[in-house]
Tab-separated table of C-alpha atoms and ligand atoms in Angstrom:
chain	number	residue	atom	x	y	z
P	17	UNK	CA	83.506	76.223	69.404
P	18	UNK	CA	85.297	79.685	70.314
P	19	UNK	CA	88.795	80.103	70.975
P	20	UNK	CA	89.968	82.177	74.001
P	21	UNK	CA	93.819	82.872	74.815
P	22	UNK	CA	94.559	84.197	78.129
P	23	UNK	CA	98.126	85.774	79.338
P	24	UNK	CA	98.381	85.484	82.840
P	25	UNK	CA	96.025	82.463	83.169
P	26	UNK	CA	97.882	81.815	86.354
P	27	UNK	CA	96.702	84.859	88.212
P	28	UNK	CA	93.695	85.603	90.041
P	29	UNK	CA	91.732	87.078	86.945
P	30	UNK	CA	93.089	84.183	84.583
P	31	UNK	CA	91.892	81.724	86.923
P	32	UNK	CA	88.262	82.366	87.017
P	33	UNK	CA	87.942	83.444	83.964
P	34	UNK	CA	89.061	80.240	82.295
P	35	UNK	CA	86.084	78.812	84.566
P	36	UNK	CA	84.269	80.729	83.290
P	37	UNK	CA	85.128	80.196	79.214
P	38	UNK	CA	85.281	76.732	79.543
P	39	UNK	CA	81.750	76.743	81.469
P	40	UNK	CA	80.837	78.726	78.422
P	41	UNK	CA	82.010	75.716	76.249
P	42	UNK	CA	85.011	77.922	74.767
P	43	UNK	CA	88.548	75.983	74.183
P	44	UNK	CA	90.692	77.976	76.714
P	45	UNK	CA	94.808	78.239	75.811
P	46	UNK	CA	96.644	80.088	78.640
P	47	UNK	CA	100.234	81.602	78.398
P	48	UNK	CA	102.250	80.302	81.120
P	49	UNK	CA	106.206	81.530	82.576
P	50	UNK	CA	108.688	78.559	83.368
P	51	UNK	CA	108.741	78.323	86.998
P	52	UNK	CA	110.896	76.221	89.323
P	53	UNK	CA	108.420	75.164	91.349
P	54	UNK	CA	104.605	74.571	90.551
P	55	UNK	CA	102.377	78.406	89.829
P	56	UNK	CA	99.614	76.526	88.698
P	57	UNK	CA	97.256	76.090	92.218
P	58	UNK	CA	94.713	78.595	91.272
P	59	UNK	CA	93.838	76.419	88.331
P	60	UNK	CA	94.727	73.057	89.710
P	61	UNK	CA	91.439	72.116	90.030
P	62	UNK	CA	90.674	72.574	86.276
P	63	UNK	CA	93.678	70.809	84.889
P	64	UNK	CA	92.599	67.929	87.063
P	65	UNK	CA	88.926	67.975	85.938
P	66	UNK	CA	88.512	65.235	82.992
P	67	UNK	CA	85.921	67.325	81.495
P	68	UNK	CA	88.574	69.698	80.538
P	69	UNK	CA	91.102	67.755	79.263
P	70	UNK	CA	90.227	68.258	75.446
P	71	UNK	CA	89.718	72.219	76.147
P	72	UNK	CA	92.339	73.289	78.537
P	73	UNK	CA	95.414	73.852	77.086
P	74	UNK	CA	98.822	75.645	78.521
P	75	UNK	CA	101.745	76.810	76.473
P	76	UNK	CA	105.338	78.047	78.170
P	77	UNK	CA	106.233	81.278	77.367
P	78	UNK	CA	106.506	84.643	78.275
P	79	UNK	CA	105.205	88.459	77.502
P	80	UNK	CA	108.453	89.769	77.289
P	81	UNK	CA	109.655	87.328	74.677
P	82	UNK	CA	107.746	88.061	71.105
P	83	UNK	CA	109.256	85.110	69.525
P	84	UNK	CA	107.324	82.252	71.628
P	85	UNK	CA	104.636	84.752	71.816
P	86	UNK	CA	104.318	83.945	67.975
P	87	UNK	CA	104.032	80.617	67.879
P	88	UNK	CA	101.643	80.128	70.617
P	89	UNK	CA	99.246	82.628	69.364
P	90	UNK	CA	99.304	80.528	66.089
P	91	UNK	CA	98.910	77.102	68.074
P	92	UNK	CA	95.950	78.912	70.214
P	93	UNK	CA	94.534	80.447	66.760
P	94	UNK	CA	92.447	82.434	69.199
P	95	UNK	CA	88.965	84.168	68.468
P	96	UNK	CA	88.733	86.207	71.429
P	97	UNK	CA	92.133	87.359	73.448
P	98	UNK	CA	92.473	88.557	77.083
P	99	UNK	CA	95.581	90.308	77.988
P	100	UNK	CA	95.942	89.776	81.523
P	101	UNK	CA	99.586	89.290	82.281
P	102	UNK	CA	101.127	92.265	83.967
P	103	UNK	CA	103.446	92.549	87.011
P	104	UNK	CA	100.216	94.196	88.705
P	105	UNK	CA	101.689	95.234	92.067
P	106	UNK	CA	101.590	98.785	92.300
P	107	UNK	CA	104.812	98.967	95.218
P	108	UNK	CA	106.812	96.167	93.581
P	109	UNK	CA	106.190	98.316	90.572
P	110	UNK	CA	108.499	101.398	92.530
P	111	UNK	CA	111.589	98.731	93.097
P	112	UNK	CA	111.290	96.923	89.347
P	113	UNK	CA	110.148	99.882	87.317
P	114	UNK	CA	111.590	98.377	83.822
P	115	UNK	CA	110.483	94.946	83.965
P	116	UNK	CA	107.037	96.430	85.090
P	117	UNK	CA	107.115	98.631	81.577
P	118	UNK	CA	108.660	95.644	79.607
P	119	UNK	CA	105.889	93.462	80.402
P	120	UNK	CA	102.928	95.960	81.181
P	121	UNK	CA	103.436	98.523	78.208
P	122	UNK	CA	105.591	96.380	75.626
P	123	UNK	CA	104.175	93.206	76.359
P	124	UNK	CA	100.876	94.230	75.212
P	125	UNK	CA	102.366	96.166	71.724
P	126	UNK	CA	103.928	92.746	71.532
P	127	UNK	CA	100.514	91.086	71.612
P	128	UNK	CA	98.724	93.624	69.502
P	129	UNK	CA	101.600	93.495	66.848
P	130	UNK	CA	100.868	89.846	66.155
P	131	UNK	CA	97.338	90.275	66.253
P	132	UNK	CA	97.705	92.938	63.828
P	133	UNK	CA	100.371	90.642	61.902
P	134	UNK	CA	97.996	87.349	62.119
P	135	UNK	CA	94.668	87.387	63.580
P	136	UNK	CA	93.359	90.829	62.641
P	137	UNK	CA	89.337	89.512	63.265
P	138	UNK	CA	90.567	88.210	66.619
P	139	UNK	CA	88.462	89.977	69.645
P	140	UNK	CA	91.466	91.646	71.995
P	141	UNK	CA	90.878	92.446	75.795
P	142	UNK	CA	93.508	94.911	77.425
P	143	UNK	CA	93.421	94.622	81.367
P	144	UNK	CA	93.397	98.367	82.017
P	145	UNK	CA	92.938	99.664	85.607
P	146	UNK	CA	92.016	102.298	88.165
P	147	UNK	CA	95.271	103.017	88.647
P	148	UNK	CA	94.972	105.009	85.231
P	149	UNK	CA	93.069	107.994	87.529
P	150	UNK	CA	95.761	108.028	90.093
P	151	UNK	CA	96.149	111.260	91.432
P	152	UNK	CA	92.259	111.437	90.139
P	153	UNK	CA	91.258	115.197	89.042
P	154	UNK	CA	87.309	114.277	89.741
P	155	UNK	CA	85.416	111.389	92.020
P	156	UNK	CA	83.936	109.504	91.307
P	157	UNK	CA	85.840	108.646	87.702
P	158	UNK	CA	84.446	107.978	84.649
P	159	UNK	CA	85.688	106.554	81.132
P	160	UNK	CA	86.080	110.310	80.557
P	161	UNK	CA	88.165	111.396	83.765
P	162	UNK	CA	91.648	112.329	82.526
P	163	UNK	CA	94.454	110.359	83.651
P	164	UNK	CA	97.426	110.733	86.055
P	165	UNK	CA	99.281	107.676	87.052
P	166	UNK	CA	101.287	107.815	89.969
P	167	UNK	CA	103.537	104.446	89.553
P	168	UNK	CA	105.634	102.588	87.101
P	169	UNK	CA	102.762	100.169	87.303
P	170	UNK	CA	100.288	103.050	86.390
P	171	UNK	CA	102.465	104.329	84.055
P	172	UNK	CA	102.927	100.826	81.946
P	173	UNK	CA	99.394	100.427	82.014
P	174	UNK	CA	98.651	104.107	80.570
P	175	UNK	CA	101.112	103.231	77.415
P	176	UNK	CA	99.361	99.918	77.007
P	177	UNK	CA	95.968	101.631	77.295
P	178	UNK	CA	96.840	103.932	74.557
P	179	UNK	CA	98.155	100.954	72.306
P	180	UNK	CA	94.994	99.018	72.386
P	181	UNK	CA	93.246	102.380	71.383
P	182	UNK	CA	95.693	103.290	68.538
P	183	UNK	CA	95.485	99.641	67.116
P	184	UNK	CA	91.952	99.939	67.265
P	185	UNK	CA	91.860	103.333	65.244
P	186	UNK	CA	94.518	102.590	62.814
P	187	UNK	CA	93.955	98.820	61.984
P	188	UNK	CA	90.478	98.542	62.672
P	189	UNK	CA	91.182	95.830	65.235
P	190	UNK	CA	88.194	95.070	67.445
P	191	UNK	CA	90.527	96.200	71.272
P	192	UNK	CA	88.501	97.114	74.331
P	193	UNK	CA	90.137	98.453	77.496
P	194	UNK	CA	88.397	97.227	80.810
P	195	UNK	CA	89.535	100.169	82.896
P	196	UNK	CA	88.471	97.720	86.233
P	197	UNK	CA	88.937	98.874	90.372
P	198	UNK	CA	90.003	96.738	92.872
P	199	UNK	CA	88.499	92.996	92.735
P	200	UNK	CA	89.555	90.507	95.239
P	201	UNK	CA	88.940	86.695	96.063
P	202	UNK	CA	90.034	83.911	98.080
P	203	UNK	CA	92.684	83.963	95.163
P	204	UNK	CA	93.818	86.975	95.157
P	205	UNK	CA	97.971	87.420	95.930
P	206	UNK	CA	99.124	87.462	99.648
P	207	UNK	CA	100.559	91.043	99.743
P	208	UNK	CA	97.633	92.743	98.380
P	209	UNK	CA	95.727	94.688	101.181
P	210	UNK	CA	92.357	92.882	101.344
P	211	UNK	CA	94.021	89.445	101.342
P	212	UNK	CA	96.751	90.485	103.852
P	213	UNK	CA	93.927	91.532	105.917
P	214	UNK	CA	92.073	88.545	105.557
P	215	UNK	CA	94.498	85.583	105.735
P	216	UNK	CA	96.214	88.081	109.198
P	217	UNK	CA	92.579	88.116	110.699
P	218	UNK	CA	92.346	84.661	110.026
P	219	UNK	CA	95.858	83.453	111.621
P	220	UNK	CA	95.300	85.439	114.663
P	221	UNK	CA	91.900	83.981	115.288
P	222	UNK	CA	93.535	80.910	115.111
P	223	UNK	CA	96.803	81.849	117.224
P	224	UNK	CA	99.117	81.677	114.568
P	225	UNK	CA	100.040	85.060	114.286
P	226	UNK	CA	100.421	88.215	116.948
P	227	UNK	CA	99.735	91.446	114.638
P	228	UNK	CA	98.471	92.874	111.408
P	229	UNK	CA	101.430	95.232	109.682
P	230	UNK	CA	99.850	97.423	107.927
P	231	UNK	CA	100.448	100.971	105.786
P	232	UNK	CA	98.477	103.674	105.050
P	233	UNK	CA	95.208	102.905	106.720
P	234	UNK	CA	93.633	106.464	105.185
P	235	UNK	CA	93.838	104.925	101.471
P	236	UNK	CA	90.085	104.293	100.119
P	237	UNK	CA	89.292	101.866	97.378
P	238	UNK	CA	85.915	100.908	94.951
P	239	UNK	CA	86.396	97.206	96.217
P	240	UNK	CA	84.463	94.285	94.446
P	241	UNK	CA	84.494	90.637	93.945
P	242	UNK	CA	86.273	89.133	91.059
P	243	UNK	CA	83.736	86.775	89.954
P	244	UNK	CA	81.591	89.814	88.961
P	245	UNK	CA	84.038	91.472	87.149
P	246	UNK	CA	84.982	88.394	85.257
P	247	UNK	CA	81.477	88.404	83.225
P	248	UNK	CA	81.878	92.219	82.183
P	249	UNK	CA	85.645	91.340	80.582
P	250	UNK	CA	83.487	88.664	78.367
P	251	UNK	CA	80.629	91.226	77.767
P	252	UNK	CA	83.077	93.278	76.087
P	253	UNK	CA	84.363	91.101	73.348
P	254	UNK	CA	80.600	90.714	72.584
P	255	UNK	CA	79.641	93.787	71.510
P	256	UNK	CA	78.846	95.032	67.936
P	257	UNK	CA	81.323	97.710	68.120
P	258	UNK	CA	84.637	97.790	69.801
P	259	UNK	CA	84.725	100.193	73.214
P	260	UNK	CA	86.438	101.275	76.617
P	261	UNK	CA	84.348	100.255	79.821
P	262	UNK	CA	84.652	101.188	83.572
P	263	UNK	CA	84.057	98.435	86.052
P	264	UNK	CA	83.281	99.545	89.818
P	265	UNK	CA	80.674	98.739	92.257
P	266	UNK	CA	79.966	102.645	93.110
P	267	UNK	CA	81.086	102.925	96.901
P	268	UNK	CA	84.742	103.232	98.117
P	269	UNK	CA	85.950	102.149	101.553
P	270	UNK	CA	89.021	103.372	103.443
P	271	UNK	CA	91.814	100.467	104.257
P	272	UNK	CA	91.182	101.211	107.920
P	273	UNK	CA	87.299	100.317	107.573
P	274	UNK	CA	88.283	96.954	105.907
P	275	UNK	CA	90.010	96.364	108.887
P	276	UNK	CA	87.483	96.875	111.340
P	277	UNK	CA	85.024	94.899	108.974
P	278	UNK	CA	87.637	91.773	108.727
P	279	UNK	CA	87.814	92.081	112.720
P	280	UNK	CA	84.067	92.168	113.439
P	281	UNK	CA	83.821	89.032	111.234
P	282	UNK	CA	85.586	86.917	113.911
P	283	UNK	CA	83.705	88.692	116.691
P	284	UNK	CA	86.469	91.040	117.640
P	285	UNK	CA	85.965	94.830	117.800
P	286	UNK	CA	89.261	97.083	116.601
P	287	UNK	CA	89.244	100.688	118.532
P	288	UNK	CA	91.813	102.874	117.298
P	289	UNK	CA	94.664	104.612	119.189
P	290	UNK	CA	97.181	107.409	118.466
P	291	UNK	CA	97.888	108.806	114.928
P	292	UNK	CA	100.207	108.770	112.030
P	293	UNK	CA	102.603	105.593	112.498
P	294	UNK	CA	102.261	105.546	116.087
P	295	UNK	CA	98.398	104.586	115.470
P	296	UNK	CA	97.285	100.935	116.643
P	297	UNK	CA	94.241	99.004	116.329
P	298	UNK	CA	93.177	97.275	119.584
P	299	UNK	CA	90.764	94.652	120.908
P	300	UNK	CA	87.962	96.847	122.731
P	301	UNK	CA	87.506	93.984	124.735
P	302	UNK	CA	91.067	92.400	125.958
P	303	UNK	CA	93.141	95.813	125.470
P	304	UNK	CA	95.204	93.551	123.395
P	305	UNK	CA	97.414	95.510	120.421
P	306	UNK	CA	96.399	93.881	116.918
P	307	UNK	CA	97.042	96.335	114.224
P	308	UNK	CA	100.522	98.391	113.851
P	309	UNK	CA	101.366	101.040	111.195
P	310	UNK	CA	105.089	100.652	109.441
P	311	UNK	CA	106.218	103.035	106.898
P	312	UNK	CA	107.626	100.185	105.003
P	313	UNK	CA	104.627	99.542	103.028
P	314	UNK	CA	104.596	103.250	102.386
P	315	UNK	CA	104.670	104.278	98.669
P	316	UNK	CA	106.524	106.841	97.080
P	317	UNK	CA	103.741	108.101	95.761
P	318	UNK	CA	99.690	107.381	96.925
P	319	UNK	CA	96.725	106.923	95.311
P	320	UNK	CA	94.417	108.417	97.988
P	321	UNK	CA	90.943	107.712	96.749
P	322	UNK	CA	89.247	105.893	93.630
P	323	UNK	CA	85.528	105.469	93.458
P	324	UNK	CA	84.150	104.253	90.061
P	325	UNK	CA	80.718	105.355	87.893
P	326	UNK	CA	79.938	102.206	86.105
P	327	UNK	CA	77.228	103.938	84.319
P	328	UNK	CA	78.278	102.722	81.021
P	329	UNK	CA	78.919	99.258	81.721
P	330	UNK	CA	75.471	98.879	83.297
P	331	UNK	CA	73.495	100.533	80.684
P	332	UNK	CA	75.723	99.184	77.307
P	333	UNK	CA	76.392	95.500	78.764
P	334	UNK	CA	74.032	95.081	81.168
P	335	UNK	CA	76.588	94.865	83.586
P	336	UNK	CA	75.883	95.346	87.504
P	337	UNK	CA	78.171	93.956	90.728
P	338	UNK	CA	76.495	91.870	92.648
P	339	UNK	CA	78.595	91.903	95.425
P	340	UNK	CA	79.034	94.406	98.428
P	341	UNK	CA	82.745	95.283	100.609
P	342	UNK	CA	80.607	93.543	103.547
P	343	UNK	CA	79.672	90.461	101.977
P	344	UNK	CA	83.427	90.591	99.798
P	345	UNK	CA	84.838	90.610	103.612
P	346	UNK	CA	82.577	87.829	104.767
P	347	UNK	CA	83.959	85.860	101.618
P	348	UNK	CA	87.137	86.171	101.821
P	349	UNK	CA	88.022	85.934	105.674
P	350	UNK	CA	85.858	82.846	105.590
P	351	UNK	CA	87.729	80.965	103.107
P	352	UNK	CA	90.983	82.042	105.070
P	353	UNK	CA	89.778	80.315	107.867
P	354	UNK	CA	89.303	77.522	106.723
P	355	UNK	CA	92.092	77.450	105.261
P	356	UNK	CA	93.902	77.933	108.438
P	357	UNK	CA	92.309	75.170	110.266
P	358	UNK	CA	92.983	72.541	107.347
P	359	UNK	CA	96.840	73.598	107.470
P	360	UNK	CA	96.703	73.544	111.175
P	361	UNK	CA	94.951	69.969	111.506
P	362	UNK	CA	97.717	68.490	108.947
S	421	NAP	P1	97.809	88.639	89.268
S	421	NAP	O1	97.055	87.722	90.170
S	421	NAP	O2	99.015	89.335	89.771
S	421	NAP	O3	98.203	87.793	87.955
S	421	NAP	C1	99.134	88.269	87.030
S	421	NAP	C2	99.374	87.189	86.002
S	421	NAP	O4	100.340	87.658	85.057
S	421	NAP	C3	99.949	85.877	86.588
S	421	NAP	O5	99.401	84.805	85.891
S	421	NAP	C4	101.438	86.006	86.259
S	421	NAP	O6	102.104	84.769	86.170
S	421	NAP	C5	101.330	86.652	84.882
S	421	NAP	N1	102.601	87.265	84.450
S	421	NAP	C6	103.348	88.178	85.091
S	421	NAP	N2	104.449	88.485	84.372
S	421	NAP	C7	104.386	87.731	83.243
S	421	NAP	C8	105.226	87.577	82.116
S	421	NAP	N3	106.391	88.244	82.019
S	421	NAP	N4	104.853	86.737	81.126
S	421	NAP	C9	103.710	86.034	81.235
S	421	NAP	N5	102.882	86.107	82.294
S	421	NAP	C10	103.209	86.954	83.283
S	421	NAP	O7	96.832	89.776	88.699
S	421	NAP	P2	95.218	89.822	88.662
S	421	NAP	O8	94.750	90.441	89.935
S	421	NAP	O9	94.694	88.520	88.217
S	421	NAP	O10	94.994	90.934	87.540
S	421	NAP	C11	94.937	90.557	86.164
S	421	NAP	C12	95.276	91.782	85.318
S	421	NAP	O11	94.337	92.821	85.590
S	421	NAP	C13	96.658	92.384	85.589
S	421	NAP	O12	97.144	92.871	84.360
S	421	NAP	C14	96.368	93.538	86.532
S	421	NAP	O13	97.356	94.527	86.387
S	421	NAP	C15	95.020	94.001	86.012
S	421	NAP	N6	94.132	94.623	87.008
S	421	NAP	C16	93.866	93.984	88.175
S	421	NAP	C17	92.983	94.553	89.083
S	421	NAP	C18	92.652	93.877	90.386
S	421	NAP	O14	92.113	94.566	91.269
S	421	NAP	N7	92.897	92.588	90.519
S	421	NAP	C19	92.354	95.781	88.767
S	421	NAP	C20	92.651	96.390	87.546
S	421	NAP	C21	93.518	95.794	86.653
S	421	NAP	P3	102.680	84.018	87.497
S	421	NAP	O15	101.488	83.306	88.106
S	421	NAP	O16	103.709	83.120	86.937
S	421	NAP	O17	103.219	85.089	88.399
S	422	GDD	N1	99.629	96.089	99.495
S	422	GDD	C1	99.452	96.808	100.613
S	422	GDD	N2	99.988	96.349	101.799
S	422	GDD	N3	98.738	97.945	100.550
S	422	GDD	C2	98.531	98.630	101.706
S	422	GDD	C3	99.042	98.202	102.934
S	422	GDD	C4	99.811	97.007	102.977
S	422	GDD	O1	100.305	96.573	104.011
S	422	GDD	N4	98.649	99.084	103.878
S	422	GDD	C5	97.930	100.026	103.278
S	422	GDD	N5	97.866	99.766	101.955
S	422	GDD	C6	97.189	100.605	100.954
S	422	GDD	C7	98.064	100.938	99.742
S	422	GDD	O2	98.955	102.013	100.040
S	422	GDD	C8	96.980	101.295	98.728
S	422	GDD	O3	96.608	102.645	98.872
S	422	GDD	C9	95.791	100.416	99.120
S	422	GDD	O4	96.091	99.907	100.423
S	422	GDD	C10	95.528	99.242	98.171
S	422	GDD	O5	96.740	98.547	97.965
S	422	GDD	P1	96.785	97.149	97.170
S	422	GDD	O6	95.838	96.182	97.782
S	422	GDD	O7	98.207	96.749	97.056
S	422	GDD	O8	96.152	97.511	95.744
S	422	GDD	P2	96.388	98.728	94.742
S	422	GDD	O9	95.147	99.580	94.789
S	422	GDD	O10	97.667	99.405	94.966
S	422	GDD	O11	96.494	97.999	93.337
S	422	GDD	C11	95.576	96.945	92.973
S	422	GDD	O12	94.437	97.501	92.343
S	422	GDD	C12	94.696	98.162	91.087
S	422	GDD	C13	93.348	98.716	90.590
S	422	GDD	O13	93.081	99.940	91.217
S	422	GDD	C14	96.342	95.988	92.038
S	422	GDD	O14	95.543	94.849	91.817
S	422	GDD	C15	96.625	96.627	90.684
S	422	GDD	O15	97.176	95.633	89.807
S	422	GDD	C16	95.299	97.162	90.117
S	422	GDD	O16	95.513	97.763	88.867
């Protein structure tokens, strides 16, 4: 039986892809941060499922403490590691720019140390991102599209990119970056865009809430569903050969689209009004205002566009999405829904 450890089991990634291991018949230890209140509901439903009790495990700790870090990786005595802990909000990353490079960028030296230290055959997975291309130089972007960050997020994640890289080249340690674009879920965090969109859509179809808030409605993103992008993390421990893969479904869609796609979902047509932050979406039909523009969820700096070429992935894993922005939309406003109506009928 194979041995995963996952940092940030907690988070949408972790979540289903400790379904996934454990579905695999893996033994699954996850890395979780003392909290005052419960931050274990994405993976409730596993740590209350009896046929997990002898392969889920969860250890307290934290990335930006090495000596726990230690010990746990010995209790785990992992064969395969996935490095998914980050502070992965690209605006939060603008207001907490250390923390974001003490856990980001050091966290995962910290990791990589004690792998090198310890468990030099173990398989290491670095959560790189899309973010990476930033202020991208060609589209769509490739494994071989040079970089330019344009947060403290991007930036930690650049540094840790390079890490798992360097350890790769000067230890020999099997480390593969999964350079992935946006994925969302049902599970993804509340102030990311899709989900804000979702869950808002959701609460005003129910009449719990007036208006959508948004930003920039111009921003485009290579949007896909997290399941599918769960499977090409695994592929990549599984290789003969260590390597860097892209993940991206190929087509990019603007913020303002996923709007009007969230809308139609609920039967409601968005036309839109006026421009810069005086632009509003409204109901063709009632006249009613539902979507308002704030420069508060401005950044100081934009990623404008990413679109991914997943050419590699497809043709070296066998990799391919199977999920389009449409039917990712569909998804996710549906389980908001409901979700709605079982809070509003208790
Ligand atoms: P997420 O939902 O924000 O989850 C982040 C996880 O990291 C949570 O479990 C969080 O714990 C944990 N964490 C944060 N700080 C930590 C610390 N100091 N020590 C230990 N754990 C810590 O992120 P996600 O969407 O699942 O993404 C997973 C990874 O992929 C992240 O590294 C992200 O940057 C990267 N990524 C994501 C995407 C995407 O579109 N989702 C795309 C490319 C790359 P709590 O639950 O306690 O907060
Ligand atoms: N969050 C947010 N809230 N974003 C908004 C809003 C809003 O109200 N309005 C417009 N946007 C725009 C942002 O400016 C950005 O251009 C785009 O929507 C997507 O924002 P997020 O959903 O917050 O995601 P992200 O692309 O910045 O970062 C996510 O994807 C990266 C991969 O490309 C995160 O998951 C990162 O951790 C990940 O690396």
């Amino acid at each position: 039986m194979k041995h995963a450890f996952i940092t940030g089991i907690t988070g949408q990634d972790g979540s289903y892809l400790t379904e996934f291991l454990l579905e695999k018949d893996y033994k699954v230890h996850g890395l979780i941060r003392r909290s005052s209140s419960p931050n274990t509901s994405r993976i409730s439903h596993l740590l209350d499922d009896p046929r997990w009790k002898e392969r889920l495990f969860l250890h307290e700790g934290d990335l930006g403490d090495s000596s726990n870090l230690l010990r746990i990786v010995e209790e785990a005595s992992p064969d395969e590691i996935y490095n998914l802990a980050a502070m992965s909000h690209v605006k939060v990353s603008f207001q907490v720019p250390e923390y974001t490079g003490n856990i980001g960028a050091l966290g995962t030296i910290r990791l990589l140390e004690i792998i090198r230290a310890q468990f030099p055959k173990a398989r290491f997975y670095q959560a790189s991102t899309s973010e990476l291309f930033g202020k991208v130089f060609e589209t769509p972007q490739t494994e071989l599209t040079p970089f330019h960050p344009r947060s403290p997020y991007g930036v930690a994640k650049l540094y840790a990119y390079w890490a798992c890289i360097n350890y790769r080249e000067a230890y020999d340690l099997y480390a593969c970056n999964g350079i992935l674009f946006n994925h969302e879920s049902p599970r993804r965090g509340e102030t990311f865009v899709p989900r804000k969109i979702s869950l808002a859509v959701s609460r005003i179809k129910m009449g719990l809430q007036e208006e959508l808030v948004l930003g920039n409605l111009d921003a485009k993103r290579d949007w896909g569903y997290a399941r599918d992008f769960i499977e090409g993390m695994w592929l990549m421990l599984q290789q003969p050969k260590a390597d860097d893969y892209l993940l991206a479904t190929g087509k990019t869609t603007s913020v303002r689209r996923f709007v009007e796609l969230a809308f139609q979902y609920i039967g409601i047509e968005i036309e839109w009004q006026g421009k810069g932050i005086d632009e509003v979406g409204i109901d063709r039909k009632s006249g009613k205002t539902l979507v308002r523009v704030s420069t508060e969820f401005f950044r100081p700096a934009e990623v404008d566009i990413l679109l991914g070429n997943a050419s590699k992935a497809k043709s070296m894993l066998g990799w391919i999405p199977q999920t389009s922005v449409e039917n990712l939309v569909q998804i996710m406003v549906e389980a908001d829904l409901k979700k709605c109506k079982s809070t509003a009928s208790t």
